[in-house]
Amino acid sequence: MNFTTPEASTNSTTQSTASLESLDIFLYSIGFLFGLPIHSYVIWLTITGTGSGVASEFFNLNLSVCEIGNSLTGLISVLSVNFSSFLTLSYFLQGLAITGRPLFQCLMCVERYLAVVHPVTFLKYKPLRYRVICSSAAWIITLGSCLGCMIILMLSIMIYAWFFSLQFLLFLSIQLFCLVTVLRALKQSGPGERGRARKEANHVKRRAFYFILITTVNMVIIYVPLILAGFFDILMKHNMLLLWDPAVVCYVLAGFVPPVLFLHRTGKLFCLCFS
């Protein structure tokens, strides 16, 4: 994800610009070299039926496809420094980062919310066709956001700050509501749980609780720094690199947590590490 614009560069010193470009290249390299193989592996495992199958992991599958696009965005952003023809494509692909990733993560959080809090509704809408419909709508919204980013970034960085900050705030609010509600539900004991059955149920709940807790903390780390940096730019009308640098680092590095959790859940994490 590239939050750096020509306007931001001209408002900084030569030393700061060089430092920022080095950080950008480092983050893009990390995103490309690690993100591309990890998410490709997740897609392969999902398609081949590892884990819960394609139907249950359909949103996760779409998220990984979106993340591969994000990984390629970094490479294209680096190429756009020397080849201006890649700049428009780089602007277009920003929609994958500011809309695609949070939107599919939001769908996954809503699905978990329904599965735990409203299981009857979840079983009613569990078939693959509902996930396909939701994912298709999400891709249409994401492509619309890509077009919007391409136009907005050519006009004003302040409008772009409003554009992604409000989206992140909206999606994060929905995700936190779903995840916190799920955490509260998992802490409660189910009716009629006794003896060994209760022990096994508590073990499953405990694992699910920690999984959701890690996901919740990860969402905060990904989006809150960028939201704060975006609104600070809007209020101060000035691009603060001291805020953007750690925010983008959090966004890139914390983005590896969901695929790692998926690989850990399917027992394939060490297969990736030693392959």
Short mmCIF file of the C-alpha atoms (twelve columns), coordinates in Angstrom:
data_MODEL
# 
_entry.id   MODEL 
# 
loop_
_atom_site.group_PDB 
_atom_site.id 
_atom_site.type_symbol 
_atom_site.label_atom_id 
_atom_site.label_alt_id 
_atom_site.label_comp_id 
_atom_site.label_asym_id 
_atom_site.label_seq_id 
_atom_site.Cartn_x 
_atom_site.Cartn_y 
_atom_site.Cartn_z 
_atom_site.pdbx_PDB_model_num 
ATOM 1   C CA . MET A 1   0.000   0.000   0.000   1 
ATOM 2   C CA . ASN A 2   1.497   3.310   -1.084  1 
ATOM 3   C CA . PHE A 3   0.508   6.323   1.003   1 
ATOM 4   C CA . THR A 4   3.386   8.423   -0.282  1 
ATOM 5   C CA . THR A 5   2.586   11.018  -2.909  1 
ATOM 6   C CA . PRO A 6   4.601   13.621  -4.804  1 
ATOM 7   C CA . GLU A 7   3.045   16.305  -2.589  1 
ATOM 8   C CA . ALA A 8   4.332   14.581  0.531   1 
ATOM 9   C CA . SER A 9   7.802   14.284  -0.948  1 
ATOM 10  C CA . THR A 10  8.078   17.942  -1.887  1 
ATOM 11  C CA . ASN A 11  7.113   18.976  1.642   1 
ATOM 12  C CA . SER A 12  9.957   17.001  3.204   1 
ATOM 13  C CA . THR A 13  13.728  17.369  3.223   1 
ATOM 14  C CA . THR A 14  15.935  15.423  0.814   1 
ATOM 15  C CA . GLN A 15  17.192  13.248  3.659   1 
ATOM 16  C CA . SER A 16  13.663  12.420  4.846   1 
ATOM 17  C CA . THR A 17  12.586  11.613  1.310   1 
ATOM 18  C CA . ALA A 18  15.514  9.265   0.801   1 
ATOM 19  C CA . SER A 19  14.773  7.573   4.114   1 
ATOM 20  C CA . LEU A 20  11.102  7.210   3.282   1 
ATOM 21  C CA . GLU A 21  11.859  5.772   -0.151  1 
ATOM 22  C CA . SER A 22  14.196  3.238   1.449   1 
ATOM 23  C CA . LEU A 23  11.486  2.257   3.932   1 
ATOM 24  C CA . ASP A 24  8.940   1.974   1.124   1 
ATOM 25  C CA . ILE A 25  11.203  -0.273  -0.919  1 
ATOM 26  C CA . PHE A 26  11.916  -2.418  2.146   1 
ATOM 27  C CA . LEU A 27  8.202   -2.837  2.933   1 
ATOM 28  C CA . TYR A 28  7.314   -3.503  -0.698  1 
ATOM 29  C CA . SER A 29  10.053  -6.138  -0.857  1 
ATOM 30  C CA . ILE A 30  8.780   -7.810  2.320   1 
ATOM 31  C CA . GLY A 31  5.218   -7.737  1.027   1 
ATOM 32  C CA . PHE A 32  6.191   -9.189  -2.340  1 
ATOM 33  C CA . LEU A 33  8.768   -11.790 -1.261  1 
ATOM 34  C CA . PHE A 34  6.730   -13.143 1.671   1 
ATOM 35  C CA . GLY A 35  3.149   -12.157 0.856   1 
ATOM 36  C CA . LEU A 36  3.046   -13.666 -2.616  1 
ATOM 37  C CA . PRO A 37  4.176   -17.214 -1.651  1 
ATOM 38  C CA . ILE A 38  2.220   -17.309 1.640   1 
ATOM 39  C CA . HIS A 39  -1.094  -16.258 0.095   1 
ATOM 40  C CA . SER A 40  -0.508  -18.456 -2.952  1 
ATOM 41  C CA . TYR A 41  0.008   -21.377 -0.562  1 
ATOM 42  C CA . VAL A 42  -3.209  -20.494 1.301   1 
ATOM 43  C CA . ILE A 43  -5.117  -20.442 -2.001  1 
ATOM 44  C CA . TRP A 44  -3.654  -23.802 -3.023  1 
ATOM 45  C CA . LEU A 45  -4.542  -25.380 0.334   1 
ATOM 46  C CA . THR A 46  -8.086  -24.006 0.157   1 
ATOM 47  C CA . ILE A 47  -8.694  -25.200 -3.401  1 
ATOM 48  C CA . THR A 48  -7.261  -28.669 -2.703  1 
ATOM 49  C CA . GLY A 49  -9.647  -29.073 0.227   1 
ATOM 50  C CA . THR A 50  -7.210  -28.755 3.135   1 
ATOM 51  C CA . GLY A 51  -8.901  -27.445 6.277   1 
ATOM 52  C CA . SER A 52  -12.642 -26.857 6.131   1 
ATOM 53  C CA . GLY A 53  -12.936 -26.892 2.349   1 
ATOM 54  C CA . VAL A 54  -13.594 -24.235 -0.287  1 
ATOM 55  C CA . ALA A 55  -17.135 -23.461 0.878   1 
ATOM 56  C CA . SER A 56  -16.189 -22.701 4.498   1 
ATOM 57  C CA . GLU A 57  -12.998 -20.836 3.534   1 
ATOM 58  C CA . PHE A 58  -14.446 -18.964 0.553   1 
ATOM 59  C CA . PHE A 59  -14.057 -15.475 2.075   1 
ATOM 60  C CA . ASN A 60  -10.525 -16.352 3.146   1 
ATOM 61  C CA . LEU A 61  -9.814  -17.492 -0.402  1 
ATOM 62  C CA . ASN A 62  -10.977 -14.154 -1.799  1 
ATOM 63  C CA . LEU A 63  -8.959  -12.287 0.821   1 
ATOM 64  C CA . SER A 64  -5.803  -14.138 -0.247  1 
ATOM 65  C CA . VAL A 65  -6.469  -13.270 -3.896  1 
ATOM 66  C CA . CYS A 66  -6.824  -9.633  -2.851  1 
ATOM 67  C CA . GLU A 67  -3.604  -9.824  -0.824  1 
ATOM 68  C CA . ILE A 68  -1.709  -11.177 -3.837  1 
ATOM 69  C CA . GLY A 69  -2.861  -8.046  -5.641  1 
ATOM 70  C CA . ASN A 70  -1.525  -5.993  -2.736  1 
ATOM 71  C CA . SER A 71  1.818   -7.789  -2.978  1 
ATOM 72  C CA . LEU A 72  2.054   -6.949  -6.678  1 
ATOM 73  C CA . THR A 73  1.080   -3.338  -5.938  1 
ATOM 74  C CA . GLY A 74  4.353   -2.851  -4.071  1 
ATOM 75  C CA . LEU A 75  6.360   -4.068  -7.063  1 
ATOM 76  C CA . ILE A 76  4.396   -1.827  -9.420  1 
ATOM 77  C CA . SER A 77  4.875   1.150   -7.072  1 
ATOM 78  C CA . VAL A 78  8.646   0.638   -7.172  1 
ATOM 79  C CA . LEU A 79  8.578   0.406   -10.974 1 
ATOM 80  C CA . SER A 80  6.501   3.606   -11.165 1 
ATOM 81  C CA . VAL A 81  9.451   5.558   -9.709  1 
ATOM 82  C CA . ASN A 82  11.415  5.043   -12.941 1 
ATOM 83  C CA . PHE A 83  8.561   4.272   -15.329 1 
ATOM 84  C CA . SER A 84  5.728   6.798   -15.145 1 
ATOM 85  C CA . SER A 85  3.460   4.508   -17.155 1 
ATOM 86  C CA . PHE A 86  3.082   2.327   -14.042 1 
ATOM 87  C CA . LEU A 87  1.922   5.255   -11.863 1 
ATOM 88  C CA . THR A 88  -1.728  5.149   -12.938 1 
ATOM 89  C CA . LEU A 89  -1.838  1.375   -12.405 1 
ATOM 90  C CA . SER A 90  -0.289  1.866   -8.962  1 
ATOM 91  C CA . TYR A 91  -3.024  4.377   -8.073  1 
ATOM 92  C CA . PHE A 92  -5.699  2.009   -9.379  1 
ATOM 93  C CA . LEU A 93  -4.495  -0.915  -7.251  1 
ATOM 94  C CA . GLN A 94  -4.680  1.153   -4.041  1 
ATOM 95  C CA . GLY A 95  -8.348  0.157   -3.892  1 
ATOM 96  C CA . LEU A 96  -7.310  -3.413  -3.075  1 
ATOM 97  C CA . ALA A 97  -5.559  -2.167  0.052   1 
ATOM 98  C CA . ILE A 98  -8.037  0.392   1.342   1 
ATOM 99  C CA . THR A 99  -11.251 -1.456  0.410   1 
ATOM 100 C CA . GLY A 100 -10.530 -5.046  -0.647  1 
ATOM 101 C CA . ARG A 101 -8.625  -6.207  2.425   1 
ATOM 102 C CA . PRO A 102 -10.877 -4.618  5.107   1 
ATOM 103 C CA . LEU A 103 -14.060 -5.572  3.236   1 
ATOM 104 C CA . PHE A 104 -13.235 -9.287  3.017   1 
ATOM 105 C CA . GLN A 105 -11.968 -9.252  6.610   1 
ATOM 106 C CA . CYS A 106 -15.273 -7.651  7.559   1 
ATOM 107 C CA . LEU A 107 -17.224 -10.419 5.795   1 
ATOM 108 C CA . MET A 108 -15.197 -13.035 7.684   1 
ATOM 109 C CA . CYS A 109 -15.913 -11.301 11.002  1 
ATOM 110 C CA . VAL A 110 -19.640 -11.099 10.258  1 
ATOM 111 C CA . GLU A 111 -19.644 -14.812 9.365   1 
ATOM 112 C CA . ARG A 112 -17.971 -15.691 12.677  1 
ATOM 113 C CA . TYR A 113 -20.463 -13.461 14.492  1 
ATOM 114 C CA . LEU A 114 -23.399 -15.275 12.899  1 
ATOM 115 C CA . ALA A 115 -21.840 -18.703 13.546  1 
ATOM 116 C CA . VAL A 116 -21.416 -18.050 17.291  1 
ATOM 117 C CA . VAL A 117 -24.181 -15.617 18.210  1 
ATOM 118 C CA . HIS A 118 -26.877 -16.568 15.651  1 
ATOM 119 C CA . PRO A 119 -26.144 -20.197 14.686  1 
ATOM 120 C CA . VAL A 120 -29.616 -20.796 13.211  1 
ATOM 121 C CA . THR A 121 -29.218 -17.877 10.811  1 
ATOM 122 C CA . PHE A 122 -25.678 -19.010 10.019  1 
ATOM 123 C CA . LEU A 123 -26.830 -22.525 9.077   1 
ATOM 124 C CA . LYS A 124 -29.593 -21.016 6.959   1 
ATOM 125 C CA . TYR A 125 -27.137 -18.912 4.917   1 
ATOM 126 C CA . LYS A 126 -24.233 -21.365 5.022   1 
ATOM 127 C CA . PRO A 127 -24.381 -22.658 1.407   1 
ATOM 128 C CA . LEU A 128 -21.652 -21.582 -0.984  1 
ATOM 129 C CA . ARG A 129 -24.000 -19.575 -3.209  1 
ATOM 130 C CA . TYR A 130 -24.532 -16.936 -0.503  1 
ATOM 131 C CA . ARG A 131 -20.792 -16.558 -0.072  1 
ATOM 132 C CA . VAL A 132 -20.367 -16.234 -3.830  1 
ATOM 133 C CA . ILE A 133 -23.029 -13.495 -3.942  1 
ATOM 134 C CA . CYS A 134 -21.423 -11.589 -1.055  1 
ATOM 135 C CA . SER A 135 -17.940 -11.965 -2.547  1 
ATOM 136 C CA . SER A 136 -19.125 -10.815 -5.969  1 
ATOM 137 C CA . ALA A 137 -20.649 -7.708  -4.410  1 
ATOM 138 C CA . ALA A 138 -17.426 -7.114  -2.457  1 
ATOM 139 C CA . TRP A 139 -15.327 -7.336  -5.647  1 
ATOM 140 C CA . ILE A 140 -17.626 -4.882  -7.438  1 
ATOM 141 C CA . ILE A 141 -17.254 -2.425  -4.534  1 
ATOM 142 C CA . THR A 142 -13.483 -2.978  -4.518  1 
ATOM 143 C CA . LEU A 143 -13.152 -2.328  -8.253  1 
ATOM 144 C CA . GLY A 144 -15.228 0.831   -7.801  1 
ATOM 145 C CA . SER A 145 -12.837 1.880   -5.062  1 
ATOM 146 C CA . CYS A 146 -9.878  1.200   -7.381  1 
ATOM 147 C CA . LEU A 147 -11.345 3.567   -9.957  1 
ATOM 148 C CA . GLY A 148 -12.044 6.107   -7.223  1 
ATOM 149 C CA . CYS A 149 -8.454  5.910   -5.948  1 
ATOM 150 C CA . MET A 150 -7.068  6.372   -9.443  1 
ATOM 151 C CA . ILE A 151 -9.083  9.569   -9.905  1 
ATOM 152 C CA . ILE A 152 -8.739  10.944  -6.369  1 
ATOM 153 C CA . LEU A 153 -4.960  10.504  -6.141  1 
ATOM 154 C CA . MET A 154 -4.604  12.594  -9.308  1 
ATOM 155 C CA . LEU A 155 -6.672  15.375  -7.739  1 
ATOM 156 C CA . SER A 156 -5.861  15.772  -4.044  1 
ATOM 157 C CA . ILE A 157 -4.117  13.854  -1.269  1 
ATOM 158 C CA . MET A 158 -6.524  15.364  1.294   1 
ATOM 159 C CA . ILE A 159 -9.543  13.893  -0.482  1 
ATOM 160 C CA . TYR A 160 -7.706  10.561  -0.547  1 
ATOM 161 C CA . ALA A 161 -7.073  10.842  3.214   1 
ATOM 162 C CA . TRP A 162 -10.813 11.327  3.776   1 
ATOM 163 C CA . PHE A 163 -11.579 8.463   1.390   1 
ATOM 164 C CA . PHE A 164 -9.521  5.766   3.092   1 
ATOM 165 C CA . SER A 165 -9.832  7.061   6.697   1 
ATOM 166 C CA . LEU A 166 -13.636 6.922   6.670   1 
ATOM 167 C CA . GLN A 167 -13.585 3.469   5.048   1 
ATOM 168 C CA . PHE A 168 -11.150 2.097   7.606   1 
ATOM 169 C CA . LEU A 169 -13.187 3.604   10.451  1 
ATOM 170 C CA . LEU A 170 -16.418 2.071   9.140   1 
ATOM 171 C CA . PHE A 171 -14.987 -1.398  8.493   1 
ATOM 172 C CA . LEU A 172 -13.049 -1.453  11.770  1 
ATOM 173 C CA . SER A 173 -16.187 -0.521  13.734  1 
ATOM 174 C CA . ILE A 174 -18.122 -3.412  12.186  1 
ATOM 175 C CA . GLN A 175 -15.265 -5.842  12.768  1 
ATOM 176 C CA . LEU A 176 -14.762 -4.825  16.399  1 
ATOM 177 C CA . PHE A 177 -18.489 -5.094  17.110  1 
ATOM 178 C CA . CYS A 178 -18.608 -8.621  15.671  1 
ATOM 179 C CA . LEU A 179 -15.365 -9.799  17.286  1 
ATOM 180 C CA . VAL A 180 -16.056 -8.362  20.744  1 
ATOM 181 C CA . THR A 181 -19.560 -9.873  20.702  1 
ATOM 182 C CA . VAL A 182 -18.072 -13.253 19.752  1 
ATOM 183 C CA . LEU A 183 -15.507 -12.986 22.571  1 
ATOM 184 C CA . ARG A 184 -18.269 -12.294 25.102  1 
ATOM 185 C CA . ALA A 185 -20.309 -15.235 23.806  1 
ATOM 186 C CA . LEU A 186 -17.330 -17.612 23.977  1 
ATOM 187 C CA . LYS A 187 -16.713 -16.740 27.629  1 
ATOM 188 C CA . GLN A 188 -20.169 -17.971 28.589  1 
ATOM 189 C CA . SER A 189 -20.723 -21.669 29.341  1 
ATOM 190 C CA . GLY A 190 -23.216 -23.522 27.212  1 
ATOM 191 C CA . PRO A 191 -26.283 -25.180 28.767  1 
ATOM 192 C CA . GLY A 192 -26.095 -28.853 29.689  1 
ATOM 193 C CA . GLU A 193 -22.303 -29.095 29.476  1 
ATOM 194 C CA . ARG A 194 -21.073 -31.624 32.075  1 
ATOM 195 C CA . GLY A 195 -18.057 -33.795 32.729  1 
ATOM 196 C CA . ARG A 196 -15.870 -34.744 29.803  1 
ATOM 197 C CA . ALA A 197 -18.159 -33.105 27.246  1 
ATOM 198 C CA . ARG A 198 -17.899 -29.836 29.136  1 
ATOM 199 C CA . LYS A 199 -14.110 -30.182 29.279  1 
ATOM 200 C CA . GLU A 200 -13.860 -30.745 25.541  1 
ATOM 201 C CA . ALA A 201 -16.278 -27.906 24.830  1 
ATOM 202 C CA . ASN A 202 -14.276 -25.563 27.064  1 
ATOM 203 C CA . HIS A 203 -11.071 -26.562 25.252  1 
ATOM 204 C CA . VAL A 204 -12.615 -25.788 21.870  1 
ATOM 205 C CA . LYS A 205 -14.028 -22.522 23.175  1 
ATOM 206 C CA . ARG A 206 -10.682 -21.568 24.662  1 
ATOM 207 C CA . ARG A 207 -8.907  -22.107 21.351  1 
ATOM 208 C CA . ALA A 208 -11.591 -20.152 19.508  1 
ATOM 209 C CA . PHE A 209 -11.422 -17.394 22.126  1 
ATOM 210 C CA . TYR A 210 -7.658  -16.944 21.695  1 
ATOM 211 C CA . PHE A 211 -8.002  -17.056 17.911  1 
ATOM 212 C CA . ILE A 212 -10.635 -14.305 17.946  1 
ATOM 213 C CA . LEU A 213 -8.654  -12.308 20.510  1 
ATOM 214 C CA . ILE A 214 -5.534  -12.383 18.312  1 
ATOM 215 C CA . THR A 215 -7.653  -11.376 15.320  1 
ATOM 216 C CA . THR A 216 -9.173  -8.463  17.259  1 
ATOM 217 C CA . VAL A 217 -5.801  -7.121  18.390  1 
ATOM 218 C CA . ASN A 218 -4.444  -7.551  14.867  1 
ATOM 219 C CA . MET A 219 -7.291  -5.502  13.374  1 
ATOM 220 C CA . VAL A 220 -6.566  -2.678  15.811  1 
ATOM 221 C CA . ILE A 221 -2.852  -2.751  14.934  1 
ATOM 222 C CA . ILE A 222 -3.580  -2.718  11.189  1 
ATOM 223 C CA . TYR A 223 -6.125  0.076   11.008  1 
ATOM 224 C CA . VAL A 224 -5.964  2.377   14.047  1 
ATOM 225 C CA . PRO A 225 -2.512  3.890   13.251  1 
ATOM 226 C CA . LEU A 226 -3.570  4.621   9.669   1 
ATOM 227 C CA . ILE A 227 -6.881  6.119   10.780  1 
ATOM 228 C CA . LEU A 228 -5.069  8.404   13.232  1 
ATOM 229 C CA . ALA A 229 -2.480  9.399   10.630  1 
ATOM 230 C CA . GLY A 230 -5.180  10.080  8.039   1 
ATOM 231 C CA . PHE A 231 -7.313  12.266  10.300  1 
ATOM 232 C CA . PHE A 232 -4.205  14.083  11.570  1 
ATOM 233 C CA . ASP A 233 -3.357  14.994  7.961   1 
ATOM 234 C CA . ILE A 234 -6.918  16.175  7.400   1 
ATOM 235 C CA . LEU A 235 -6.967  18.363  10.530  1 
ATOM 236 C CA . MET A 236 -3.431  19.744  10.210  1 
ATOM 237 C CA . LYS A 237 -3.408  19.850  6.381   1 
ATOM 238 C CA . HIS A 238 0.128   18.514  6.531   1 
ATOM 239 C CA . ASN A 239 1.642   15.102  5.808   1 
ATOM 240 C CA . MET A 240 3.556   13.893  8.891   1 
ATOM 241 C CA . LEU A 241 6.053   11.201  7.924   1 
ATOM 242 C CA . LEU A 242 6.654   10.407  11.610  1 
ATOM 243 C CA . LEU A 243 3.057   9.156   11.798  1 
ATOM 244 C CA . TRP A 244 2.882   7.516   8.393   1 
ATOM 245 C CA . ASP A 245 6.032   5.431   8.668   1 
ATOM 246 C CA . PRO A 246 4.998   3.334   11.733  1 
ATOM 247 C CA . ALA A 247 1.393   3.202   10.487  1 
ATOM 248 C CA . VAL A 248 2.402   1.686   7.146   1 
ATOM 249 C CA . VAL A 249 4.824   -0.703  8.886   1 
ATOM 250 C CA . CYS A 250 1.951   -1.935  11.104  1 
ATOM 251 C CA . TYR A 251 -0.317  -2.288  8.078   1 
ATOM 252 C CA . VAL A 252 2.189   -4.373  6.099   1 
ATOM 253 C CA . LEU A 253 3.566   -6.604  8.865   1 
ATOM 254 C CA . ALA A 254 0.259   -7.204  10.692  1 
ATOM 255 C CA . GLY A 255 -1.230  -8.237  7.355   1 
ATOM 256 C CA . PHE A 256 0.736   -11.497 7.592   1 
ATOM 257 C CA . VAL A 257 -1.095  -12.572 10.767  1 
ATOM 258 C CA . PRO A 258 -4.342  -13.892 9.119   1 
ATOM 259 C CA . PRO A 259 -2.576  -16.283 6.674   1 
ATOM 260 C CA . VAL A 260 -0.237  -17.469 9.446   1 
ATOM 261 C CA . LEU A 261 -3.271  -18.190 11.668  1 
ATOM 262 C CA . PHE A 262 -4.886  -20.086 8.793   1 
ATOM 263 C CA . LEU A 263 -1.748  -22.180 8.240   1 
ATOM 264 C CA . HIS A 264 -1.475  -22.842 11.967  1 
ATOM 265 C CA . ARG A 265 -5.133  -23.884 12.136  1 
ATOM 266 C CA . THR A 266 -4.719  -26.306 9.226   1 
ATOM 267 C CA . GLY A 267 -1.435  -27.664 10.598  1 
ATOM 268 C CA . LYS A 268 0.530   -26.513 7.538   1 
ATOM 269 C CA . LEU A 269 2.570   -23.696 9.095   1 
ATOM 270 C CA . PHE A 270 5.742   -25.743 9.581   1 
ATOM 271 C CA . CYS A 271 5.303   -27.294 6.133   1 
ATOM 272 C CA . LEU A 272 5.681   -23.799 4.710   1 
ATOM 273 C CA . CYS A 273 8.621   -22.932 6.940   1 
ATOM 274 C CA . PHE A 274 10.632  -26.001 5.970   1 
ATOM 275 C CA . SER A 275 9.560   -26.366 2.372   1 
# 
